[in-house]
mmCIF file of C-alpha atoms and ligand atoms in Angstrom:
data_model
loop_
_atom_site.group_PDB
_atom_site.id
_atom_site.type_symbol
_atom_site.label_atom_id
_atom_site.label_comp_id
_atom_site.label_asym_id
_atom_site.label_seq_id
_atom_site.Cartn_x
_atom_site.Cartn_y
_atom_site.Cartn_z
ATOM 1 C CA UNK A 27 -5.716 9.773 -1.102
ATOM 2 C CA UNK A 28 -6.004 8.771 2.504
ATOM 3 C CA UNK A 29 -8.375 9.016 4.755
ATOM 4 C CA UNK A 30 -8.768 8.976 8.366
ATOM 5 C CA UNK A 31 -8.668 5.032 8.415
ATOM 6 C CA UNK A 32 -5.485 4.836 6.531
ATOM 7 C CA UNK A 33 -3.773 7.762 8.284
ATOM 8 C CA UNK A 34 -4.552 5.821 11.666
ATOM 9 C CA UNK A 35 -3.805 2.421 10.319
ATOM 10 C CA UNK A 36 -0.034 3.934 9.617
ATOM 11 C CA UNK A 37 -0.359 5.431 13.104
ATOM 12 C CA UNK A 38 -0.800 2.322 14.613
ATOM 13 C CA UNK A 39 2.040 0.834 13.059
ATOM 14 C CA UNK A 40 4.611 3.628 13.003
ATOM 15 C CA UNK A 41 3.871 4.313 16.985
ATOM 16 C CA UNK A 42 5.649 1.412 18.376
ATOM 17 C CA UNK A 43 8.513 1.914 16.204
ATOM 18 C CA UNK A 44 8.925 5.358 16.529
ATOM 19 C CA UNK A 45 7.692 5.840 20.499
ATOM 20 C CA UNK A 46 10.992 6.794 22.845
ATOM 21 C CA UNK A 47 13.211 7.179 19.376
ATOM 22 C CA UNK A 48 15.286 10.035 18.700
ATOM 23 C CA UNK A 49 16.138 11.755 15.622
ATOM 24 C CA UNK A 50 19.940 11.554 14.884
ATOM 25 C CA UNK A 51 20.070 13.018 11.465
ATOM 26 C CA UNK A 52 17.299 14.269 8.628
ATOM 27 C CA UNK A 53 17.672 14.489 5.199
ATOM 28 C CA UNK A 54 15.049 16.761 3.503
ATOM 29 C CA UNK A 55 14.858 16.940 -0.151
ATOM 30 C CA UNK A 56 11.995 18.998 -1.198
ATOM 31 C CA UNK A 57 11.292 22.677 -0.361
ATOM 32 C CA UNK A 58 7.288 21.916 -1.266
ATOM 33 C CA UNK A 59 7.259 19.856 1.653
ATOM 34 C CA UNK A 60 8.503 22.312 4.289
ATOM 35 C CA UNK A 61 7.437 25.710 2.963
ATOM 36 C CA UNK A 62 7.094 28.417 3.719
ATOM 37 C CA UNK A 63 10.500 27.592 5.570
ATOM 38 C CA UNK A 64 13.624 25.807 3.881
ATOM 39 C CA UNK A 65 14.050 22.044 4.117
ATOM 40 C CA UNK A 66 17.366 22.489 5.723
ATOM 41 C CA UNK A 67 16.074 24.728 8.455
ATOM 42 C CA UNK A 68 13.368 22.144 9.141
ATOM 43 C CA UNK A 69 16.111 19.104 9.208
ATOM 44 C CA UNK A 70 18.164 20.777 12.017
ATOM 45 C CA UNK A 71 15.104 21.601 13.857
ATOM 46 C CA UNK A 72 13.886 17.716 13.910
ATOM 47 C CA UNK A 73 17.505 16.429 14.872
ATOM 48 C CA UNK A 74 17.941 15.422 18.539
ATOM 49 C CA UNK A 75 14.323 15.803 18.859
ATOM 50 C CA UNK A 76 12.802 12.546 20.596
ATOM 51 C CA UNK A 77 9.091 11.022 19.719
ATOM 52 C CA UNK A 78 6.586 10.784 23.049
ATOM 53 C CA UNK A 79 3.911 9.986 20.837
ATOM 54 C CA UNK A 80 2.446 9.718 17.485
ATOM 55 C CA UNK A 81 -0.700 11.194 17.214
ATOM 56 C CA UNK A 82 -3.773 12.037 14.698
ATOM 57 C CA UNK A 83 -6.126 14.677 14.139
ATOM 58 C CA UNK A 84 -8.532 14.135 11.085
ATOM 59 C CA UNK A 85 -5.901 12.807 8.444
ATOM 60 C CA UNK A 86 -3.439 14.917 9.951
ATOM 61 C CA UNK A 87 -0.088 12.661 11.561
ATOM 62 C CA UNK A 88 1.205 14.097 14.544
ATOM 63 C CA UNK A 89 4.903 13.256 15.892
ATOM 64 C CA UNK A 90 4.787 14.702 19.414
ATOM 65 C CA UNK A 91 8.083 15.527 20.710
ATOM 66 C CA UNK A 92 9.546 15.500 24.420
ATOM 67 C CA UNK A 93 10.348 18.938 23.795
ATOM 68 C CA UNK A 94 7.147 20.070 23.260
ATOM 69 C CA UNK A 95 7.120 20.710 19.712
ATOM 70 C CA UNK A 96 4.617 18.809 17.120
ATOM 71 C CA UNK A 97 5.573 17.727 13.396
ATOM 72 C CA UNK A 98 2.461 17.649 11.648
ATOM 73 C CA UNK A 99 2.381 15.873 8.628
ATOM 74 C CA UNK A 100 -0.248 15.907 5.570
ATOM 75 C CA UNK A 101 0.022 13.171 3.080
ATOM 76 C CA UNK A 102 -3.100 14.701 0.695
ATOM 77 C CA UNK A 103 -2.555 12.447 -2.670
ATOM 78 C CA UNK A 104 0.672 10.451 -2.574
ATOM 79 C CA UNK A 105 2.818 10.730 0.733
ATOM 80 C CA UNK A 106 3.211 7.327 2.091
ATOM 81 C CA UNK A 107 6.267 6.657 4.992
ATOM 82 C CA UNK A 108 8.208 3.453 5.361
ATOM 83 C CA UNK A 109 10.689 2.118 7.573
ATOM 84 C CA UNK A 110 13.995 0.575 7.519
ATOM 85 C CA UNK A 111 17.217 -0.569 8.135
ATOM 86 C CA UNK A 112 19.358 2.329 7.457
ATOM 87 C CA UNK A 113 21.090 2.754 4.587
ATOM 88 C CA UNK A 114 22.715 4.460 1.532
ATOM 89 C CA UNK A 115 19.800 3.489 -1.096
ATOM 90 C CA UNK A 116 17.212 6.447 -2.181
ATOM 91 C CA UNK A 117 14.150 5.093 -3.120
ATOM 92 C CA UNK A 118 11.862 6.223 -5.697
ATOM 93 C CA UNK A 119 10.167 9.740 -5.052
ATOM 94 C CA UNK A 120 11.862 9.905 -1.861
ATOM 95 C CA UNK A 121 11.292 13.496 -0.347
ATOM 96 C CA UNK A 122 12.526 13.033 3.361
ATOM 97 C CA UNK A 123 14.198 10.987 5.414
ATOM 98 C CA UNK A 124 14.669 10.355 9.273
ATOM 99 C CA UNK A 125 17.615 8.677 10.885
ATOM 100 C CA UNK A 126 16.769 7.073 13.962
ATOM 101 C CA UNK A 127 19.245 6.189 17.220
ATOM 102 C CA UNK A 128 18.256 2.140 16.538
ATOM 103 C CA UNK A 129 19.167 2.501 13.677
ATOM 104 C CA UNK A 130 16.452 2.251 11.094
ATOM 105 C CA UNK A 131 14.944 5.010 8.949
ATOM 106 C CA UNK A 132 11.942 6.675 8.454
ATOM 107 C CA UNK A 133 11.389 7.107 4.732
ATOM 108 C CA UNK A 134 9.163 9.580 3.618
ATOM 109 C CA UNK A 135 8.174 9.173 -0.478
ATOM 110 C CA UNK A 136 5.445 11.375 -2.295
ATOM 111 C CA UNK A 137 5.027 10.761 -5.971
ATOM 112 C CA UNK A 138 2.484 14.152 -6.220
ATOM 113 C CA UNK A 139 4.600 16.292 -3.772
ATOM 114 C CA UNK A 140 1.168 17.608 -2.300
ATOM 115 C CA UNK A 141 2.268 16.325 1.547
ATOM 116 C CA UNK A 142 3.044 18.787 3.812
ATOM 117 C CA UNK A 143 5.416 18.992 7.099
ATOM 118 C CA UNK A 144 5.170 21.593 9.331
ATOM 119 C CA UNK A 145 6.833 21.808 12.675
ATOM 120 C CA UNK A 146 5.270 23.872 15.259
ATOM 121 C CA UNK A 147 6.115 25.105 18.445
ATOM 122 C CA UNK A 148 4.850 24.292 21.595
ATOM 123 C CA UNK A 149 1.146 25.615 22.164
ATOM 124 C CA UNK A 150 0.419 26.272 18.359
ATOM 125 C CA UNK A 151 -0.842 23.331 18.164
ATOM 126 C CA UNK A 152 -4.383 23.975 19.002
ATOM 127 C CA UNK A 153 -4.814 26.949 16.649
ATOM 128 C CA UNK A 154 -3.105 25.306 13.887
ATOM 129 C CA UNK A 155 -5.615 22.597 13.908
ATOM 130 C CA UNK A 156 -8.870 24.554 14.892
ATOM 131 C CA UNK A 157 -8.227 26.560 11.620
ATOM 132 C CA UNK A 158 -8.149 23.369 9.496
ATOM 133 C CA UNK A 159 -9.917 20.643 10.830
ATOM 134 C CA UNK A 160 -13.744 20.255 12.646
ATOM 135 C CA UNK A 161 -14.879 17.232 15.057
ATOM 136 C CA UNK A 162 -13.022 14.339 15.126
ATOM 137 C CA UNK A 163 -16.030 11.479 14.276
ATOM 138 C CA UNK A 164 -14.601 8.764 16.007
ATOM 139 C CA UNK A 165 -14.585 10.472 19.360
ATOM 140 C CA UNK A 166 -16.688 9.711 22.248
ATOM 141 C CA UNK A 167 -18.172 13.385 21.890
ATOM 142 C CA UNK A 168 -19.066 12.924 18.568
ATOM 143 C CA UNK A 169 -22.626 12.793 18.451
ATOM 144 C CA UNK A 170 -26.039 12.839 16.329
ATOM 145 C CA UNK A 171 -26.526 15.995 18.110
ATOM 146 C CA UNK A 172 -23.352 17.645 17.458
ATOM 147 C CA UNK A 173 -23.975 16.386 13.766
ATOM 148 C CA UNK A 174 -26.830 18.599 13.816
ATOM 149 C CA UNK A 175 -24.838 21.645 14.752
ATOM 150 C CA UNK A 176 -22.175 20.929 12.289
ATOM 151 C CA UNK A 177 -24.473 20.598 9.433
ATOM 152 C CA UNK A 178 -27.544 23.405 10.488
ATOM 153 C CA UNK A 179 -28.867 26.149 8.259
ATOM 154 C CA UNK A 180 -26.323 24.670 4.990
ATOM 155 C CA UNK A 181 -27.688 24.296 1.796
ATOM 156 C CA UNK A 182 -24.750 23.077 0.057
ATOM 157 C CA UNK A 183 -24.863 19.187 -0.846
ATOM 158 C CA UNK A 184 -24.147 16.983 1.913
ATOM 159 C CA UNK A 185 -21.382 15.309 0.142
ATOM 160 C CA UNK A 186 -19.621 18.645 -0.343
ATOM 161 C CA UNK A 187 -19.918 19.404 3.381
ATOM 162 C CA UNK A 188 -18.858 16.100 4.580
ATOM 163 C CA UNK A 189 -15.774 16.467 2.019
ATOM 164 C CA UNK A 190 -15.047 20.249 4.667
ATOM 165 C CA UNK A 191 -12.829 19.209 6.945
ATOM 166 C CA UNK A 192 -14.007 21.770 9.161
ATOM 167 C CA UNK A 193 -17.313 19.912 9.360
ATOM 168 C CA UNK A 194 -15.883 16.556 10.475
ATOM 169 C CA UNK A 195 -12.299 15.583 10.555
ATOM 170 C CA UNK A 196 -10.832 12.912 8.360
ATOM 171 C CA UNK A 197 -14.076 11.812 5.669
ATOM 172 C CA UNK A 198 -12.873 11.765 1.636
ATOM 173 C CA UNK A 199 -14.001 11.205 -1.302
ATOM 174 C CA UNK A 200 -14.161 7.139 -0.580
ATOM 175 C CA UNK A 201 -15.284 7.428 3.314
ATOM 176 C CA UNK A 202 -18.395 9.739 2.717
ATOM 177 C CA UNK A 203 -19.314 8.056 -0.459
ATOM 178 C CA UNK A 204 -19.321 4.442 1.613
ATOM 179 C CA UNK A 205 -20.902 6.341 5.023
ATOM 180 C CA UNK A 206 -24.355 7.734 2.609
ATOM 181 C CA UNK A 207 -25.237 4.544 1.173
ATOM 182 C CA UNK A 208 -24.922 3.033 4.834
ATOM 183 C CA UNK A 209 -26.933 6.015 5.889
ATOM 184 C CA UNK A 210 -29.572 5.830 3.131
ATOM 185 C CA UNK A 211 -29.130 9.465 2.088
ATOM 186 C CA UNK A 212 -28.862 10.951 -1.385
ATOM 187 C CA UNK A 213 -25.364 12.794 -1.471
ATOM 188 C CA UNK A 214 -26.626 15.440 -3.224
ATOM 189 C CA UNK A 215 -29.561 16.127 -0.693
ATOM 190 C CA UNK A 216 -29.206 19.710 1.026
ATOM 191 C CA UNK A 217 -26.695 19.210 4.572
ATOM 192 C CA UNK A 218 -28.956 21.294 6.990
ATOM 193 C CA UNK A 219 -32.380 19.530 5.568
ATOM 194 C CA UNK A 220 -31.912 15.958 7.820
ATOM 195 C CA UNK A 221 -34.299 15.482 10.221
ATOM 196 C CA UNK A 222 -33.245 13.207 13.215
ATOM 197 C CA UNK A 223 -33.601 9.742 11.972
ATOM 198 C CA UNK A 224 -31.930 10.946 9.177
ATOM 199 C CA UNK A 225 -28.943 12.672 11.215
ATOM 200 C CA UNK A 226 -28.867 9.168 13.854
ATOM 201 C CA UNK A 227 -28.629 7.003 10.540
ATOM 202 C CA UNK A 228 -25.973 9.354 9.320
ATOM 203 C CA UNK A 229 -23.921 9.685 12.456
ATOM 204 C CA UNK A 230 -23.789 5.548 12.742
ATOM 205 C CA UNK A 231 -22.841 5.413 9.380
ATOM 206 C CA UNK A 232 -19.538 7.671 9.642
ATOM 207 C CA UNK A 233 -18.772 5.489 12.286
ATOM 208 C CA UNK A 234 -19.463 2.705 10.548
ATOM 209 C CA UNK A 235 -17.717 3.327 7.468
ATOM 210 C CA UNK A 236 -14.787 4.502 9.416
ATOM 211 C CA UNK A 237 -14.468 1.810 11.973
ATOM 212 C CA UNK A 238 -14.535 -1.131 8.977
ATOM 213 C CA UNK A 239 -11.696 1.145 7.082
ATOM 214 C CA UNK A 240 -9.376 1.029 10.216
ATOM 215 C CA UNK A 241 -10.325 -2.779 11.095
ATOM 216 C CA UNK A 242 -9.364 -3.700 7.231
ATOM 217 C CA UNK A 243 -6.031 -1.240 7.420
ATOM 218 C CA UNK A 244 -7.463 1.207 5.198
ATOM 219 C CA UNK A 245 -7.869 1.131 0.984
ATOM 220 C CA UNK A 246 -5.569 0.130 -1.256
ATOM 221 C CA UNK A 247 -6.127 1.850 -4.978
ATOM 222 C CA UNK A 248 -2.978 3.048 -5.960
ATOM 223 C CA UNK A 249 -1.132 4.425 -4.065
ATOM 224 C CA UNK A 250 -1.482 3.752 -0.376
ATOM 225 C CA UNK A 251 0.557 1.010 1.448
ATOM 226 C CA UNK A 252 1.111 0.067 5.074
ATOM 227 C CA UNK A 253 4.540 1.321 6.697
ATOM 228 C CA UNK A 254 5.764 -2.566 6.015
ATOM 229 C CA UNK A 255 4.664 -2.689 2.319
ATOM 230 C CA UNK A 256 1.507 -4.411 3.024
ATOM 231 C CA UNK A 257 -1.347 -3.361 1.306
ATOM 232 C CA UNK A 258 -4.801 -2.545 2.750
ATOM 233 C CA UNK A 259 -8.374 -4.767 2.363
ATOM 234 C CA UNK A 260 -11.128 -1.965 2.629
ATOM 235 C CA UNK A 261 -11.189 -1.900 -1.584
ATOM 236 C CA UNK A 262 -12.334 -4.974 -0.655
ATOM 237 C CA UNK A 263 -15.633 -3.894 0.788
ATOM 238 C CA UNK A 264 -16.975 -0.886 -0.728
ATOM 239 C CA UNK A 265 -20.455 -1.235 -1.157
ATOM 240 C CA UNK A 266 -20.822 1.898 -3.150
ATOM 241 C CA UNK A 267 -17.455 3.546 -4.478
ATOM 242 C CA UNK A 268 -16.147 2.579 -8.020
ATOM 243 C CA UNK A 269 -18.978 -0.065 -8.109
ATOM 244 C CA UNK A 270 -20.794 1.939 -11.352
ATOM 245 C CA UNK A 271 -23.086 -0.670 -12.642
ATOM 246 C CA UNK A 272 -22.742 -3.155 -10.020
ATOM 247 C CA UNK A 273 -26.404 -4.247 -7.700
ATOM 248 C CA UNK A 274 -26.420 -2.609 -4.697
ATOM 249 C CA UNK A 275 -25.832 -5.529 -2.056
ATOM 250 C CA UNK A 276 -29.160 -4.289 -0.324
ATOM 251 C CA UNK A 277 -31.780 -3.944 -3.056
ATOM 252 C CA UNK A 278 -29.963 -5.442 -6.227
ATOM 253 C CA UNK A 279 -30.554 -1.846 -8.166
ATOM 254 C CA UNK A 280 -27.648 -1.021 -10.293
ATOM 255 C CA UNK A 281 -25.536 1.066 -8.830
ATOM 256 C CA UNK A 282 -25.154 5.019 -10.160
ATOM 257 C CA UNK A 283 -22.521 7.129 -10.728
ATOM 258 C CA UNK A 284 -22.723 11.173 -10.606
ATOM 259 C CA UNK A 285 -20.454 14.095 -10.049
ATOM 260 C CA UNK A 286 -20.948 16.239 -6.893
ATOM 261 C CA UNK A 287 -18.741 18.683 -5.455
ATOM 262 C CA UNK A 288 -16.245 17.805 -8.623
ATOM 263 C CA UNK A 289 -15.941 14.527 -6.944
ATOM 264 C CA UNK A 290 -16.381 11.235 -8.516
ATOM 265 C CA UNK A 291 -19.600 9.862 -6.495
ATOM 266 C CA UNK A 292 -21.303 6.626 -6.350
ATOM 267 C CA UNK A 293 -24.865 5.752 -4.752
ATOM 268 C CA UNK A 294 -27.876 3.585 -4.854
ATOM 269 C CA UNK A 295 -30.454 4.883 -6.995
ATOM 270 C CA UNK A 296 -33.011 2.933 -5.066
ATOM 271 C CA UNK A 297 -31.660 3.168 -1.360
ATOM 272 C CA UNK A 298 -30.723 6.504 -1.717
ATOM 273 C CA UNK A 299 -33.434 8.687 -3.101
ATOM 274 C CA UNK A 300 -33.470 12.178 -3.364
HETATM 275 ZN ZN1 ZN B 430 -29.870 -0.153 -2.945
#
């Protein structure tokens, strides 16, 4: 499933293709994507429309238009775009599809059919992401002290309340995993009980973990490629996740695998007491 570094790596890449391009025609193929309205209603609404800018909130995608409106798109498990020369070919588990005025298309394909598009109007924006999605950890006002707030008075596992979006934007299952064994901090260790060390070491960690995952183009498991087909290198350097019985690279203990918020989760034994 993406994460924030993979939903930014495709950011990066889709923005200079997309920036100044206009919509000439979309195809829409799947009412799971656009509900609760029809996917014909939402393909007339995105025609003509131009792209300012692409965006990202959390692991939210963003296409800002000139006129105001945003399509905000959710990839969740499977929704990956790609772009191309235009054409008559479908490709497999293809659920959308923009036309663009140079030409090329913007392919949208989702094998799970989780992803979400939802076009809102100007100044619903805000509200629509304030009800889904906390601090955005890669900002300059993201700090060890806001941490603090975010986290205060919760007893529920830190892993679980990393996983809430509304905590921080844009950590999964792979990000907070990676970001607790940097931070030295048992996942299953109560959110509100971190003392400040603890909540510093955290806080560098996210950024950490999240920083590497952009600079590598995010993970490549299964399902999540680069707008070109390329394939990401952060699988590359996990130091915790899917590494069950492998020495941590700090200490040499094995490394441990446990289920917490019924998540997969992965953590040094050693590094990472409770
Ligand atoms: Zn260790």
């Amino acid at each position: 499933m993406p994460e924030l570094p993979e939903v930014e790596t495709i950011r990066r890449e889709l923005e200079p293709v997309l920036l100044g391009r206009k919509i000439v025609h979309a195809e829409i193929g799947d009412p799971r994507l656009t509900r609760p309205i029809a996917p014909g209603e939402l393909a007339v609404a995105l025609t003509r429309q131009e792209i300012a800018s692409l965006d990202r909130r959390g692991k939210y995608l963003l296409f800002c238009f000139e006129s105001d409106k945003t399509l905000a798109v959710h990839l969740r498990m499977t929704g990956s775009f790609s772009y191309r020369l235009g054409g008559d070919i479908t490709i497999a588990h293809e659920r959308a599809r923009l036309e663009l005025d140079d030409g090329r298309d913007l392919v949208y394909r989702d094998v799970r059919r989780f992803g979400t598009w939802r076009l809102l109007e100007t100044g619903e924006l805000e509200s629509y992401l304030a009800a889904r999605v906390g601090p955005e950890p890669l900002a300059p006002e993201f700090t060890p002290e806001l941490l603090r707030g975010r986290l205060a008075g919760r007893r529920t596992a830190l892993k679980a309340a990393l996983l809430d979006q509304r905590t921080l934007a844009g950590l999964g299952n792979i990000y907070v995993d990676e970001t607790l064994w940097r931070a030295k901090l048992h996942p299953a260790r109560p959110a509100g009980s971190l003392g400040k060390p603890a909540l510093v070491r955290l806080h560098d960690g996210i950024r950490e973990a999240l920083e590497i995952g952009i600079a590598r183009q995010g993970a490549t498991l299964r399902d999540y490629a680069l707008p070109n087909g390329e394939a990401g290198s952060m699988q590359s350097e996990f130091r915790v996740y899917g590494r069950e019985g492998e020495p941590c690279e700090r200490c040499g203990t094995r490394i441990a695998k446990t289920r917490i918020a019924g998540r997969g989760t992965w953590f040094c034994p050693r590094c990472q007491r409770r």
